[in-house]
PDB file of C-alpha atoms in Angstrom:
ATOM      1  CA  MET A 254     -98.467 -18.591  20.154  1.00  0.00           C
ATOM      2  CA  GLU A 255     -95.072 -17.320  18.986  1.00  0.00           C
ATOM      3  CA  VAL A 256     -92.868 -19.859  17.287  1.00  0.00           C
ATOM      4  CA  SER A 257     -89.601 -20.371  19.196  1.00  0.00           C
ATOM      5  CA  ASP A 258     -86.206 -19.411  17.794  1.00  0.00           C
ATOM      6  CA  GLU A 259     -85.204 -23.077  17.753  1.00  0.00           C
ATOM      7  CA  VAL A 260     -88.123 -23.985  15.489  1.00  0.00           C
ATOM      8  CA  LEU A 261     -87.326 -21.061  13.176  1.00  0.00           C
ATOM      9  CA  VAL A 262     -83.679 -22.154  13.027  1.00  0.00           C
ATOM     10  CA  GLN A 263     -84.777 -25.687  12.162  1.00  0.00           C
ATOM     11  CA  ARG A 264     -87.059 -24.412   9.381  1.00  0.00           C
ATOM     12  CA  SER A 265     -84.342 -22.085   8.084  1.00  0.00           C
ATOM     13  CA  ARG A 266     -81.975 -25.024   7.841  1.00  0.00           C
ATOM     14  CA  GLN A 267     -84.510 -26.732   5.603  1.00  0.00           C
ATOM     15  CA  GLY A 268     -84.478 -23.692   3.309  1.00  0.00           C
ATOM     16  CA  ASP A 269     -87.545 -21.849   4.612  1.00  0.00           C
ATOM     17  CA  ALA A 270     -86.684 -18.227   3.729  1.00  0.00           C
ATOM     18  CA  GLN A 271     -89.754 -16.925   5.547  1.00  0.00           C
ATOM     19  CA  ALA A 272     -88.593 -18.516   8.804  1.00  0.00           C
ATOM     20  CA  PHE A 273     -85.158 -16.957   8.439  1.00  0.00           C
ATOM     21  CA  LYS A 274     -86.753 -13.596   7.685  1.00  0.00           C
ATOM     22  CA  GLU A 275     -88.708 -13.900  10.925  1.00  0.00           C
ATOM     23  CA  LEU A 276     -85.471 -14.577  12.819  1.00  0.00           C
ATOM     24  CA  VAL A 277     -83.900 -11.478  11.275  1.00  0.00           C
ATOM     25  CA  ASN A 278     -86.900  -9.333  12.194  1.00  0.00           C
ATOM     26  CA  ARG A 279     -86.871 -10.694  15.711  1.00  0.00           C
ATOM     27  CA  HIS A 280     -83.192  -9.950  16.419  1.00  0.00           C
ATOM     28  CA  GLU A 281     -82.529  -6.942  14.200  1.00  0.00           C
ATOM     29  CA  GLY A 282     -82.983  -4.418  17.021  1.00  0.00           C
ATOM     30  CA  LYS A 283     -80.482  -6.008  19.362  1.00  0.00           C
ATOM     31  CA  VAL A 284     -77.895  -6.524  16.628  1.00  0.00           C
ATOM     32  CA  ALA A 285     -78.422  -2.961  15.357  1.00  0.00           C
ATOM     33  CA  GLY A 286     -77.960  -1.612  18.889  1.00  0.00           C
ATOM     34  CA  VAL A 287     -74.618  -3.346  19.250  1.00  0.00           C
ATOM     35  CA  VAL A 288     -73.301  -2.524  15.777  1.00  0.00           C
ATOM     36  CA  GLN A 289     -74.385   1.117  15.959  1.00  0.00           C
ATOM     37  CA  SER A 290     -72.826   1.508  19.399  1.00  0.00           C
ATOM     38  CA  MET A 291     -69.595   0.079  18.094  1.00  0.00           C
ATOM     39  CA  LEU A 292     -69.428   1.796  14.693  1.00  0.00           C
ATOM     40  CA  GLY A 293     -71.747   4.775  14.916  1.00  0.00           C
ATOM     41  CA  ASP A 294     -74.444   5.367  12.324  1.00  0.00           C
ATOM     42  CA  THR A 295     -72.502   4.917   9.101  1.00  0.00           C
ATOM     43  CA  GLN A 296     -72.809   3.020   5.819  1.00  0.00           C
ATOM     44  CA  GLU A 297     -70.529   0.308   7.202  1.00  0.00           C
ATOM     45  CA  THR A 298     -73.025  -0.243   9.998  1.00  0.00           C
ATOM     46  CA  GLN A 299     -75.599  -1.400   7.447  1.00  0.00           C
ATOM     47  CA  ASP A 300     -73.077  -3.655   5.731  1.00  0.00           C
ATOM     48  CA  VAL A 301     -71.901  -5.186   8.988  1.00  0.00           C
ATOM     49  CA  GLY A 302     -75.534  -5.657  10.069  1.00  0.00           C
ATOM     50  CA  GLN A 303     -76.291  -7.623   6.912  1.00  0.00           C
ATOM     51  CA  GLU A 304     -73.064  -9.584   7.206  1.00  0.00           C
ATOM     52  CA  VAL A 305     -73.988 -10.656  10.759  1.00  0.00           C
ATOM     53  CA  PHE A 306     -77.133 -12.390   9.522  1.00  0.00           C
ATOM     54  CA  VAL A 307     -75.435 -13.787   6.413  1.00  0.00           C
ATOM     55  CA  ARG A 308     -72.743 -15.363   8.615  1.00  0.00           C
ATOM     56  CA  PHE A 309     -75.434 -16.718  10.911  1.00  0.00           C
ATOM     57  CA  TYR A 310     -77.216 -18.236   7.920  1.00  0.00           C
ATOM     58  CA  GLN A 311     -73.983 -19.856   6.731  1.00  0.00           C
ATOM     59  CA  ALA A 312     -73.381 -21.252  10.225  1.00  0.00           C
ATOM     60  CA  LEU A 313     -76.911 -22.603  10.719  1.00  0.00           C
ATOM     61  CA  ASP A 314     -75.732 -26.197  10.419  1.00  0.00           C
ATOM     62  CA  GLN A 315     -73.079 -25.658  13.080  1.00  0.00           C
ATOM     63  CA  PHE A 316     -75.471 -23.869  15.433  1.00  0.00           C
ATOM     64  CA  LYS A 317     -76.222 -26.453  18.108  1.00  0.00           C
ATOM     65  CA  GLY A 318     -78.355 -24.227  20.310  1.00  0.00           C
ATOM     66  CA  GLN A 319     -75.933 -24.285  23.241  1.00  0.00           C
ATOM     67  CA  SER A 320     -76.379 -20.537  23.535  1.00  0.00           C
ATOM     68  CA  ALA A 321     -79.420 -18.462  22.691  1.00  0.00           C
ATOM     69  CA  VAL A 322     -79.756 -17.244  19.104  1.00  0.00           C
ATOM     70  CA  SER A 323     -79.472 -13.639  20.319  1.00  0.00           C
ATOM     71  CA  THR A 324     -76.214 -14.356  22.188  1.00  0.00           C
ATOM     72  CA  TYR A 325     -74.805 -16.095  19.120  1.00  0.00           C
ATOM     73  CA  LEU A 326     -75.759 -13.165  16.896  1.00  0.00           C
ATOM     74  CA  ILE A 327     -74.333 -10.600  19.325  1.00  0.00           C
ATOM     75  CA  ARG A 328     -71.061 -12.516  19.372  1.00  0.00           C
ATOM     76  CA  ILE A 329     -70.891 -12.364  15.561  1.00  0.00           C
ATOM     77  CA  ALA A 330     -71.886  -8.688  15.635  1.00  0.00           C
ATOM     78  CA  ILE A 331     -69.144  -7.803  18.109  1.00  0.00           C
ATOM     79  CA  ASN A 332     -66.482  -9.722  16.178  1.00  0.00           C
ATOM     80  CA  LEU A 333     -67.440  -8.187  12.836  1.00  0.00           C
ATOM     81  CA  SER A 334     -67.607  -4.720  14.410  1.00  0.00           C
ATOM     82  CA  LEU A 335     -64.148  -5.159  15.906  1.00  0.00           C
ATOM     83  CA  ASN A 336     -62.854  -6.250  12.480  1.00  0.00           C
ATOM     84  CA  GLU A 337     -64.445  -3.194  10.922  1.00  0.00           C
ATOM     85  CA  LEU A 338     -62.883  -0.943  13.557  1.00  0.00           C
ATOM     86  CA  LYS A 339     -59.478  -2.425  12.766  1.00  0.00           C
ATOM     87  CA  ARG A 340     -60.052  -1.773   9.049  1.00  0.00           C
ATOM     88  CA  ARG A 341     -61.196   1.744   9.841  1.00  0.00           C
ATOM     89  CA  LYS A 342     -58.125   2.359  11.942  1.00  0.00           C
ATOM     90  CA  LYS A 343     -55.861   1.191   9.106  1.00  0.00           C
ATOM     91  CA  ARG A 344     -57.766   3.374   6.638  1.00  0.00           C
ATOM     92  CA  ASN A 345     -57.515   6.352   8.950  1.00  0.00           C
ATOM     93  CA  MET A 346     -53.802   5.821   9.311  1.00  0.00           C
ATOM     94  CA  LEU A 347     -53.411   5.700   5.533  1.00  0.00           C
ATOM     95  CA  PHE A 348     -55.699   8.575   4.699  1.00  0.00           C
ATOM     96  CA  ALA A 349     -55.639  10.459   7.986  1.00  0.00           C
ATOM     97  CA  LYS A 350     -56.127  13.889   6.485  1.00  0.00           C
ATOM     98  CA  GLU A 351     -58.894  12.969   4.060  1.00  0.00           C
ATOM     99  CA  GLU A 352     -60.900  10.999   6.610  1.00  0.00           C
ATOM    100  CA  GLU A 353     -60.563  13.455   9.434  1.00  0.00           C
ATOM    101  CA  GLY A 354     -63.711  15.283   8.509  1.00  0.00           C
ATOM    102  CA  VAL A 355     -65.850  12.219   7.856  1.00  0.00           C
ATOM    103  CA  ASN A 356     -66.456   9.967  10.818  1.00  0.00           C
ATOM    104  CA  THR A 357     -64.047  11.110  13.400  1.00  0.00           C
ATOM    105  CA  SER A 358     -65.180  14.707  13.630  1.00  0.00           C
ATOM    106  CA  SER A 359     -66.737  15.966  16.803  1.00  0.00           C
ATOM    107  CA  PRO A 360     -70.540  16.355  16.631  1.00  0.00           C
ATOM    108  CA  ASP A 361     -71.582  19.869  15.653  1.00  0.00           C
ATOM    109  CA  SER A 362     -74.430  20.146  18.064  1.00  0.00           C
ATOM    110  CA  LYS A 363     -73.209  19.785  21.610  1.00  0.00           C
ATOM    111  CA  ASN A 364     -76.852  19.980  22.630  1.00  0.00           C
ATOM    112  CA  ASP A 365     -77.552  16.475  21.420  1.00  0.00           C
ATOM    113  CA  LEU A 366     -76.122  14.569  24.328  1.00  0.00           C
ATOM    114  CA  LYS A 367     -76.819  11.223  22.707  1.00  0.00           C
ATOM    115  CA  GLU A 368     -74.643  12.182  19.739  1.00  0.00           C
ATOM    116  CA  VAL A 369     -71.867  13.280  22.045  1.00  0.00           C
ATOM    117  CA  ILE A 370     -72.058  10.011  23.962  1.00  0.00           C
ATOM    118  CA  VAL A 371     -71.918   7.954  20.742  1.00  0.00           C
ATOM    119  CA  TYR A 372     -68.994  10.079  19.534  1.00  0.00           C
ATOM    120  CA  GLU A 373     -67.040   9.647  22.759  1.00  0.00           C
ATOM    121  CA  LEU A 374     -67.919   5.972  22.915  1.00  0.00           C
ATOM    122  CA  ASN A 375     -66.513   5.500  19.422  1.00  0.00           C
ATOM    123  CA  ARG A 376     -63.271   7.132  20.500  1.00  0.00           C
ATOM    124  CA  LEU A 377     -62.692   4.535  23.190  1.00  0.00           C
ATOM    125  CA  ASP A 378     -60.324   1.663  22.596  1.00  0.00           C
ATOM    126  CA  PRO A 379     -62.366  -1.060  20.777  1.00  0.00           C
ATOM    127  CA  ASP A 380     -61.843  -3.527  23.634  1.00  0.00           C
ATOM    128  CA  PHE A 381     -63.296  -1.047  26.110  1.00  0.00           C
ATOM    129  CA  GLN A 382     -66.021  -0.079  23.678  1.00  0.00           C
ATOM    130  CA  SER A 383     -67.261  -3.648  23.331  1.00  0.00           C
ATOM    131  CA  VAL A 384     -67.481  -4.057  27.099  1.00  0.00           C
ATOM    132  CA  VAL A 385     -69.358  -0.767  27.557  1.00  0.00           C
ATOM    133  CA  THR A 386     -71.690  -1.624  24.685  1.00  0.00           C
ATOM    134  CA  LEU A 387     -72.630  -5.012  26.076  1.00  0.00           C
ATOM    135  CA  ARG A 388     -72.738  -4.165  29.775  1.00  0.00           C
ATOM    136  CA  LEU A 389     -73.975  -0.573  29.937  1.00  0.00           C
ATOM    137  CA  ILE A 390     -75.924  -0.136  26.722  1.00  0.00           C
ATOM    138  CA  GLU A 391     -77.319  -3.589  26.015  1.00  0.00           C
ATOM    139  CA  GLY A 392     -77.666  -4.471  29.678  1.00  0.00           C
ATOM    140  CA  TYR A 393     -75.943  -7.849  29.674  1.00  0.00           C
ATOM    141  CA  SER A 394     -74.538  -8.927  33.021  1.00  0.00           C
ATOM    142  CA  THR A 395     -70.782  -8.878  33.465  1.00  0.00           C
ATOM    143  CA  VAL A 396     -70.773 -12.690  33.352  1.00  0.00           C
ATOM    144  CA  GLU A 397     -72.720 -12.715  30.059  1.00  0.00           C
ATOM    145  CA  THR A 398     -70.429  -9.996  28.681  1.00  0.00           C
ATOM    146  CA  ALA A 399     -67.401 -12.128  29.529  1.00  0.00           C
ATOM    147  CA  GLU A 400     -69.014 -15.131  27.857  1.00  0.00           C
ATOM    148  CA  ILE A 401     -69.911 -13.238  24.678  1.00  0.00           C
ATOM    149  CA  LEU A 402     -66.462 -11.685  24.361  1.00  0.00           C
ATOM    150  CA  GLY A 403     -64.667 -14.852  25.414  1.00  0.00           C
ATOM    151  CA  ILE A 404     -62.575 -13.082  28.052  1.00  0.00           C
ATOM    152  CA  PRO A 405     -62.253 -13.603  31.827  1.00  0.00           C
ATOM    153  CA  LEU A 406     -64.697 -11.869  34.156  1.00  0.00           C
ATOM    154  CA  GLY A 407     -61.863  -9.977  35.830  1.00  0.00           C
ATOM    155  CA  THR A 408     -60.866  -8.498  32.475  1.00  0.00           C
ATOM    156  CA  VAL A 409     -64.436  -7.352  31.869  1.00  0.00           C
ATOM    157  CA  LEU A 410     -64.553  -5.658  35.285  1.00  0.00           C
ATOM    158  CA  SER A 411     -61.233  -3.893  34.872  1.00  0.00           C
ATOM    159  CA  ARG A 412     -61.997  -2.753  31.307  1.00  0.00           C
ATOM    160  CA  LEU A 413     -65.407  -1.539  32.424  1.00  0.00           C
ATOM    161  CA  SER A 414     -63.926   0.421  35.289  1.00  0.00           C
ATOM    162  CA  ARG A 415     -61.262   2.058  33.125  1.00  0.00           C
ATOM    163  CA  ALA A 416     -63.721   2.805  30.342  1.00  0.00           C
ATOM    164  CA  GLN A 417     -66.145   4.483  32.732  1.00  0.00           C
ATOM    165  CA  LYS A 418     -63.389   6.677  34.194  1.00  0.00           C
ATOM    166  CA  LYS A 419     -62.361   7.729  30.710  1.00  0.00           C
ATOM    167  CA  LEU A 420     -65.930   8.329  29.572  1.00  0.00           C
ATOM    168  CA  LYS A 421     -66.782  10.334  32.679  1.00  0.00           C
ATOM    169  CA  SER A 422     -63.788  12.594  32.224  1.00  0.00           C
ATOM    170  CA  VAL A 423     -64.632  13.380  28.590  1.00  0.00           C
ATOM    171  CA  LEU A 424     -68.388  13.641  29.116  1.00  0.00           C
ATOM    172  CA  ALA A 425     -67.961  15.996  32.072  1.00  0.00           C
ATOM    173  CA  LYS A 426     -67.404  18.773  29.510  1.00  0.00           C
ATOM    174  CA  HIS A 427     -70.883  18.227  28.130  1.00  0.00           C
ATOM    175  CA  MET A 428     -72.927  17.327  31.189  1.00  0.00           C
ATOM    176  CA  ASP A 429     -72.944  18.004  34.887  1.00  0.00           C
ATOM    177  CA  LEU A 430     -71.075  15.017  36.275  1.00  0.00           C
TER     178      LEU A 430
ATOM    179  CA  MET B 132     -54.864   8.261  46.323  1.00  0.00           C
ATOM    180  CA  LYS B 133     -57.821   7.756  48.607  1.00  0.00           C
ATOM    181  CA  HIS B 134     -60.128   9.294  45.998  1.00  0.00           C
ATOM    182  CA  GLU B 135     -58.927   6.734  43.459  1.00  0.00           C
ATOM    183  CA  LYS B 136     -59.408   3.860  45.886  1.00  0.00           C
ATOM    184  CA  ILE B 137     -62.933   4.972  46.740  1.00  0.00           C
ATOM    185  CA  GLU B 138     -63.684   5.485  43.042  1.00  0.00           C
ATOM    186  CA  ASP B 139     -62.589   1.900  42.305  1.00  0.00           C
ATOM    187  CA  LEU B 140     -64.630   0.623  45.209  1.00  0.00           C
ATOM    188  CA  PHE B 141     -67.676   2.572  44.054  1.00  0.00           C
ATOM    189  CA  LEU B 142     -67.401   1.202  40.498  1.00  0.00           C
ATOM    190  CA  LYS B 143     -66.917  -2.279  41.899  1.00  0.00           C
ATOM    191  CA  SER B 144     -70.084  -1.877  43.995  1.00  0.00           C
ATOM    192  CA  LEU B 145     -72.034  -1.155  40.798  1.00  0.00           C
ATOM    193  CA  GLU B 146     -71.067  -4.532  39.349  1.00  0.00           C
ATOM    194  CA  GLU B 147     -70.749  -6.982  42.209  1.00  0.00           C
ATOM    195  CA  ASN B 148     -71.457  -7.471  45.874  1.00  0.00           C
ATOM    196  CA  ILE B 149     -68.910  -5.827  48.116  1.00  0.00           C
ATOM    197  CA  SER B 150     -68.130  -6.877  51.653  1.00  0.00           C
ATOM    198  CA  ASP B 151     -69.651  -5.153  54.677  1.00  0.00           C
ATOM    199  CA  ALA B 152     -66.293  -3.621  55.524  1.00  0.00           C
ATOM    200  CA  GLU B 153     -65.960  -2.213  51.993  1.00  0.00           C
ATOM    201  CA  ARG B 154     -69.514  -0.900  52.101  1.00  0.00           C
ATOM    202  CA  LYS B 155     -68.823   0.826  55.402  1.00  0.00           C
ATOM    203  CA  GLU B 156     -65.609   2.345  54.066  1.00  0.00           C
ATOM    204  CA  LEU B 157     -67.396   3.595  50.941  1.00  0.00           C
ATOM    205  CA  SER B 158     -70.351   5.178  52.722  1.00  0.00           C
ATOM    206  CA  GLY B 159     -68.071   6.672  55.380  1.00  0.00           C
ATOM    207  CA  ALA B 160     -65.862   8.293  52.752  1.00  0.00           C
ATOM    208  CA  MET B 161     -68.805   9.677  50.829  1.00  0.00           C
ATOM    209  CA  GLU B 162     -70.463  11.093  53.916  1.00  0.00           C
ATOM    210  CA  ALA B 163     -67.232  12.783  54.897  1.00  0.00           C
ATOM    211  CA  ASP B 164     -66.525  14.334  51.502  1.00  0.00           C
ATOM    212  CA  GLU B 165     -69.371  16.023  49.677  1.00  0.00           C
ATOM    213  CA  GLN B 166     -67.357  16.536  46.485  1.00  0.00           C
ATOM    214  CA  LEU B 167     -66.419  12.877  46.405  1.00  0.00           C
ATOM    215  CA  ALA B 168     -70.082  11.897  46.803  1.00  0.00           C
ATOM    216  CA  LYS B 169     -70.978  14.240  43.928  1.00  0.00           C
ATOM    217  CA  ASP B 170     -68.238  12.753  41.782  1.00  0.00           C
ATOM    218  CA  MET B 171     -69.509   9.265  42.415  1.00  0.00           C
ATOM    219  CA  SER B 172     -73.104  10.182  41.672  1.00  0.00           C
ATOM    220  CA  GLY B 173     -71.744  11.492  38.350  1.00  0.00           C
ATOM    221  CA  TYR B 174     -71.078   7.880  37.412  1.00  0.00           C
ATOM    222  CA  LEU B 175     -74.698   6.999  38.009  1.00  0.00           C
ATOM    223  CA  ILE B 176     -75.870   9.906  35.832  1.00  0.00           C
ATOM    224  CA  MET B 177     -73.430   8.930  33.094  1.00  0.00           C
ATOM    225  CA  ARG B 178     -74.477   5.278  33.157  1.00  0.00           C
ATOM    226  CA  GLU B 179     -78.103   6.318  32.967  1.00  0.00           C
ATOM    227  CA  GLU B 180     -77.403   8.548  29.951  1.00  0.00           C
ATOM    228  CA  VAL B 181     -75.340   5.904  28.173  1.00  0.00           C
ATOM    229  CA  ARG B 182     -78.062   3.345  28.764  1.00  0.00           C
ATOM    230  CA  ARG B 183     -80.793   5.664  27.433  1.00  0.00           C
ATOM    231  CA  LYS B 184     -80.789   4.929  23.752  1.00  0.00           C
ATOM    232  CA  ARG B 185     -82.973   5.321  20.759  1.00  0.00           C
ATOM    233  CA  PRO B 186     -84.547   2.124  19.441  1.00  0.00           C
ATOM    234  CA  ALA B 187     -81.943   0.738  17.081  1.00  0.00           C
ATOM    235  CA  THR B 188     -82.810  -0.457  13.589  1.00  0.00           C
ATOM    236  CA  PHE B 189     -81.106  -1.024  10.256  1.00  0.00           C
ATOM    237  CA  GLY B 190     -83.982   0.660   8.460  1.00  0.00           C
ATOM    238  CA  PRO B 191     -87.050  -0.580   6.625  1.00  0.00           C
ATOM    239  CA  TYR B 192     -87.084  -3.903   4.747  1.00  0.00           C
ATOM    240  CA  PHE B 193     -83.832  -4.976   6.400  1.00  0.00           C
ATOM    241  CA  ALA B 194     -84.891  -8.632   6.639  1.00  0.00           C
ATOM    242  CA  SER B 195     -85.880  -8.668   2.959  1.00  0.00           C
ATOM    243  CA  ARG B 196     -82.509  -7.197   2.016  1.00  0.00           C
ATOM    244  CA  VAL B 197     -80.692  -9.853   4.030  1.00  0.00           C
ATOM    245  CA  VAL B 198     -82.679 -12.691   2.451  1.00  0.00           C
ATOM    246  CA  ALA B 199     -82.112 -11.202  -1.027  1.00  0.00           C
ATOM    247  CA  LYS B 200     -78.387 -10.967  -0.323  1.00  0.00           C
ATOM    248  CA  ILE B 201     -78.259 -14.623   0.726  1.00  0.00           C
ATOM    249  CA  GLN B 202     -80.159 -15.667  -2.405  1.00  0.00           C
ATOM    250  CA  ASN B 203     -77.886 -13.565  -4.641  1.00  0.00           C
ATOM    251  CA  MET B 204     -74.911 -15.063  -2.898  1.00  0.00           C
ATOM    252  CA  LYS B 205     -76.083 -18.569  -3.891  1.00  0.00           C
ATOM    253  CA  VAL B 206     -76.325 -17.464  -7.541  1.00  0.00           C
ATOM    254  CA  GLU B 207     -72.879 -15.928  -7.209  1.00  0.00           C
ATOM    255  CA  ILE B 208     -71.463 -19.190  -5.859  1.00  0.00           C
ATOM    256  CA  ASP B 209     -73.055 -21.094  -8.760  1.00  0.00           C
ATOM    257  CA  LYS B 210     -71.412 -18.640 -11.161  1.00  0.00           C
ATOM    258  CA  GLN B 211     -68.073 -19.122  -9.449  1.00  0.00           C
ATOM    259  CA  ILE B 212     -68.376 -22.898  -9.815  1.00  0.00           C
ATOM    260  CA  MET B 213     -69.206 -22.455 -13.523  1.00  0.00           C
ATOM    261  CA  PHE B 214     -66.243 -20.126 -13.930  1.00  0.00           C
ATOM    262  CA  PHE B 215     -63.985 -22.629 -12.160  1.00  0.00           C
ATOM    263  CA  PHE B 216     -64.911 -25.384 -14.601  1.00  0.00           C
ATOM    264  CA  ARG B 217     -64.848 -23.040 -17.592  1.00  0.00           C
ATOM    265  CA  ARG B 218     -61.103 -22.612 -17.077  1.00  0.00           C
ATOM    266  CA  TYR B 219     -60.670 -26.319 -17.758  1.00  0.00           C
ATOM    267  CA  GLN B 220     -63.101 -26.502 -20.697  1.00  0.00           C
ATOM    268  CA  LEU B 221     -60.484 -25.585 -23.320  1.00  0.00           C
ATOM    269  CA  ALA B 222     -57.967 -28.084 -21.960  1.00  0.00           C
ATOM    270  CA  ALA B 223     -60.601 -30.839 -21.928  1.00  0.00           C
ATOM    271  CA  LEU B 224     -61.574 -30.016 -25.532  1.00  0.00           C
ATOM    272  CA  GLY B 225     -57.915 -30.160 -26.573  1.00  0.00           C
ATOM    273  CA  VAL B 226     -57.476 -33.599 -25.008  1.00  0.00           C
ATOM    274  CA  LEU B 227     -60.641 -34.842 -26.762  1.00  0.00           C
ATOM    275  CA  VAL B 228     -59.463 -33.610 -30.182  1.00  0.00           C
ATOM    276  CA  ALA B 229     -56.026 -35.175 -29.605  1.00  0.00           C
ATOM    277  CA  LEU B 230     -57.558 -38.546 -28.719  1.00  0.00           C
ATOM    278  CA  LEU B 231     -59.788 -38.470 -31.805  1.00  0.00           C
ATOM    279  CA  THR B 232     -56.820 -37.544 -33.991  1.00  0.00           C
ATOM    280  CA  ILE B 233     -54.733 -40.409 -32.606  1.00  0.00           C
ATOM    281  CA  ASN B 234     -57.657 -42.756 -33.205  1.00  0.00           C
ATOM    282  CA  ILE B 235     -58.031 -41.599 -36.797  1.00  0.00           C
ATOM    283  CA  VAL B 236     -54.319 -41.834 -37.550  1.00  0.00           C
ATOM    284  CA  PHE B 237     -53.935 -45.334 -36.135  1.00  0.00           C
ATOM    285  CA  SER B 238     -57.288 -46.850 -37.055  1.00  0.00           C
ATOM    286  CA  ASP B 239     -57.422 -49.578 -39.759  1.00  0.00           C
ATOM    287  CA  GLN B 240     -60.694 -48.424 -41.219  1.00  0.00           C
ATOM    288  CA  LEU B 241     -61.842 -44.873 -41.563  1.00  0.00           C
ATOM    289  CA  ASN B 242     -65.447 -45.016 -40.532  1.00  0.00           C
ATOM    290  CA  LEU B 243     -67.212 -43.304 -37.686  1.00  0.00           C
ATOM    291  CA  PRO B 244     -67.749 -46.293 -35.349  1.00  0.00           C
ATOM    292  CA  SER B 245     -64.112 -47.336 -35.541  1.00  0.00           C
ATOM    293  CA  VAL B 246     -62.832 -43.786 -35.018  1.00  0.00           C
ATOM    294  CA  LEU B 247     -65.107 -43.334 -32.021  1.00  0.00           C
ATOM    295  CA  GLY B 248     -64.249 -46.769 -30.733  1.00  0.00           C
ATOM    296  CA  LEU B 249     -67.785 -48.032 -31.160  1.00  0.00           C
ATOM    297  CA  ASN B 250     -66.860 -51.140 -33.118  1.00  0.00           C
ATOM    298  CA  ASP B 251     -68.069 -54.461 -31.808  1.00  0.00           C
ATOM    299  CA  ASP B 252     -65.354 -56.299 -29.991  1.00  0.00           C
ATOM    300  CA  ASN B 253     -64.482 -59.349 -32.106  1.00  0.00           C
ATOM    301  CA  THR B 254     -62.651 -61.085 -29.357  1.00  0.00           C
ATOM    302  CA  ALA B 255     -65.632 -62.711 -27.731  1.00  0.00           C
ATOM    303  CA  ASP B 256     -64.727 -66.033 -26.113  1.00  0.00           C
ATOM    304  CA  GLU B 257     -66.626 -68.196 -28.594  1.00  0.00           C
ATOM    305  CA  GLU B 258     -64.794 -66.626 -31.552  1.00  0.00           C
ATOM    306  CA  LEU B 259     -61.297 -67.255 -30.205  1.00  0.00           C
ATOM    307  CA  VAL B 260     -59.368 -69.913 -32.120  1.00  0.00           C
ATOM    308  CA  SER B 261     -57.050 -72.034 -30.065  1.00  0.00           C
ATOM    309  CA  PHE B 262     -53.398 -71.808 -31.042  1.00  0.00           C
ATOM    310  CA  ASP B 263     -51.140 -74.692 -30.447  1.00  0.00           C
ATOM    311  CA  PHE B 264     -47.573 -73.415 -30.271  1.00  0.00           C
ATOM    312  CA  TYR B 265     -46.039 -76.895 -30.293  1.00  0.00           C
ATOM    313  CA  ASN B 266     -47.787 -78.040 -33.463  1.00  0.00           C
ATOM    314  CA  HIS B 267     -47.381 -74.696 -35.117  1.00  0.00           C
ATOM    315  CA  PHE B 268     -43.621 -74.502 -34.743  1.00  0.00           C
ATOM    316  CA  ASN B 269     -43.021 -78.176 -35.507  1.00  0.00           C
ATOM    317  CA  GLU B 270     -44.954 -78.201 -38.769  1.00  0.00           C
TER     318      GLU B 270
END
């Protein structure tokens, strides 16, 4: 029988590294999905991914289990990704010309639709991006999305609607919409 | 204008229950306008494509790297604590030398126990001699 997250958290608190490792293995995929959707597949993605679990480890004593471990981790992942996007934006403003060709360039192969989608997703406003990531990519309900982001449900619905309109208009160039 | 209203209604229908009247309005509009219906189905295709994703991972040995980072972080914190106290080591040594110097300068005897303040205290109760001020000053 699989050991529950709560038991693993309890063991991790007592310094059981193996238990914490198991928690990381268990939730890596979901966290990676969110961080990669938000930041694309870059070096920072790895760093943010590690930081998510480090922060979780540091907050183990404060984790009361009111929300699921995965929800808690996704919340950290979204917040750290948004911070990273802000840093990236500042960097891009400072070194606009040098960075142009690095992360913000359009994908070479228009045939890889997934790449195009990730590229266009990353060009959305971060607030819209987080809603699309949680609702459309990770499949959380709108209520759960609102809870994770700490915003009202109405805001989630309006951001989702506007983000989809924007995405559809830019993706129409690459697919038959 | 109507296109925009129907578009909003369609997107709303994907997220929450809409009323019967809204449903009727939506289906009526889409039946009447083929292009509009195609546009709306574009949203479904897009959502399907966005949802279709590769399994996400941070690469092999990710958990081990995280645990190693946490363990290194602990060592780092220990080092920081050591560094914090190291800044005060010189000052503490200075104070110690000053106290010893003062002790040496003002001590009656120059031997190690007296300098270090390890001398037995000679003021134990039984050794105290009573002193009568009245008799003393009237002698």
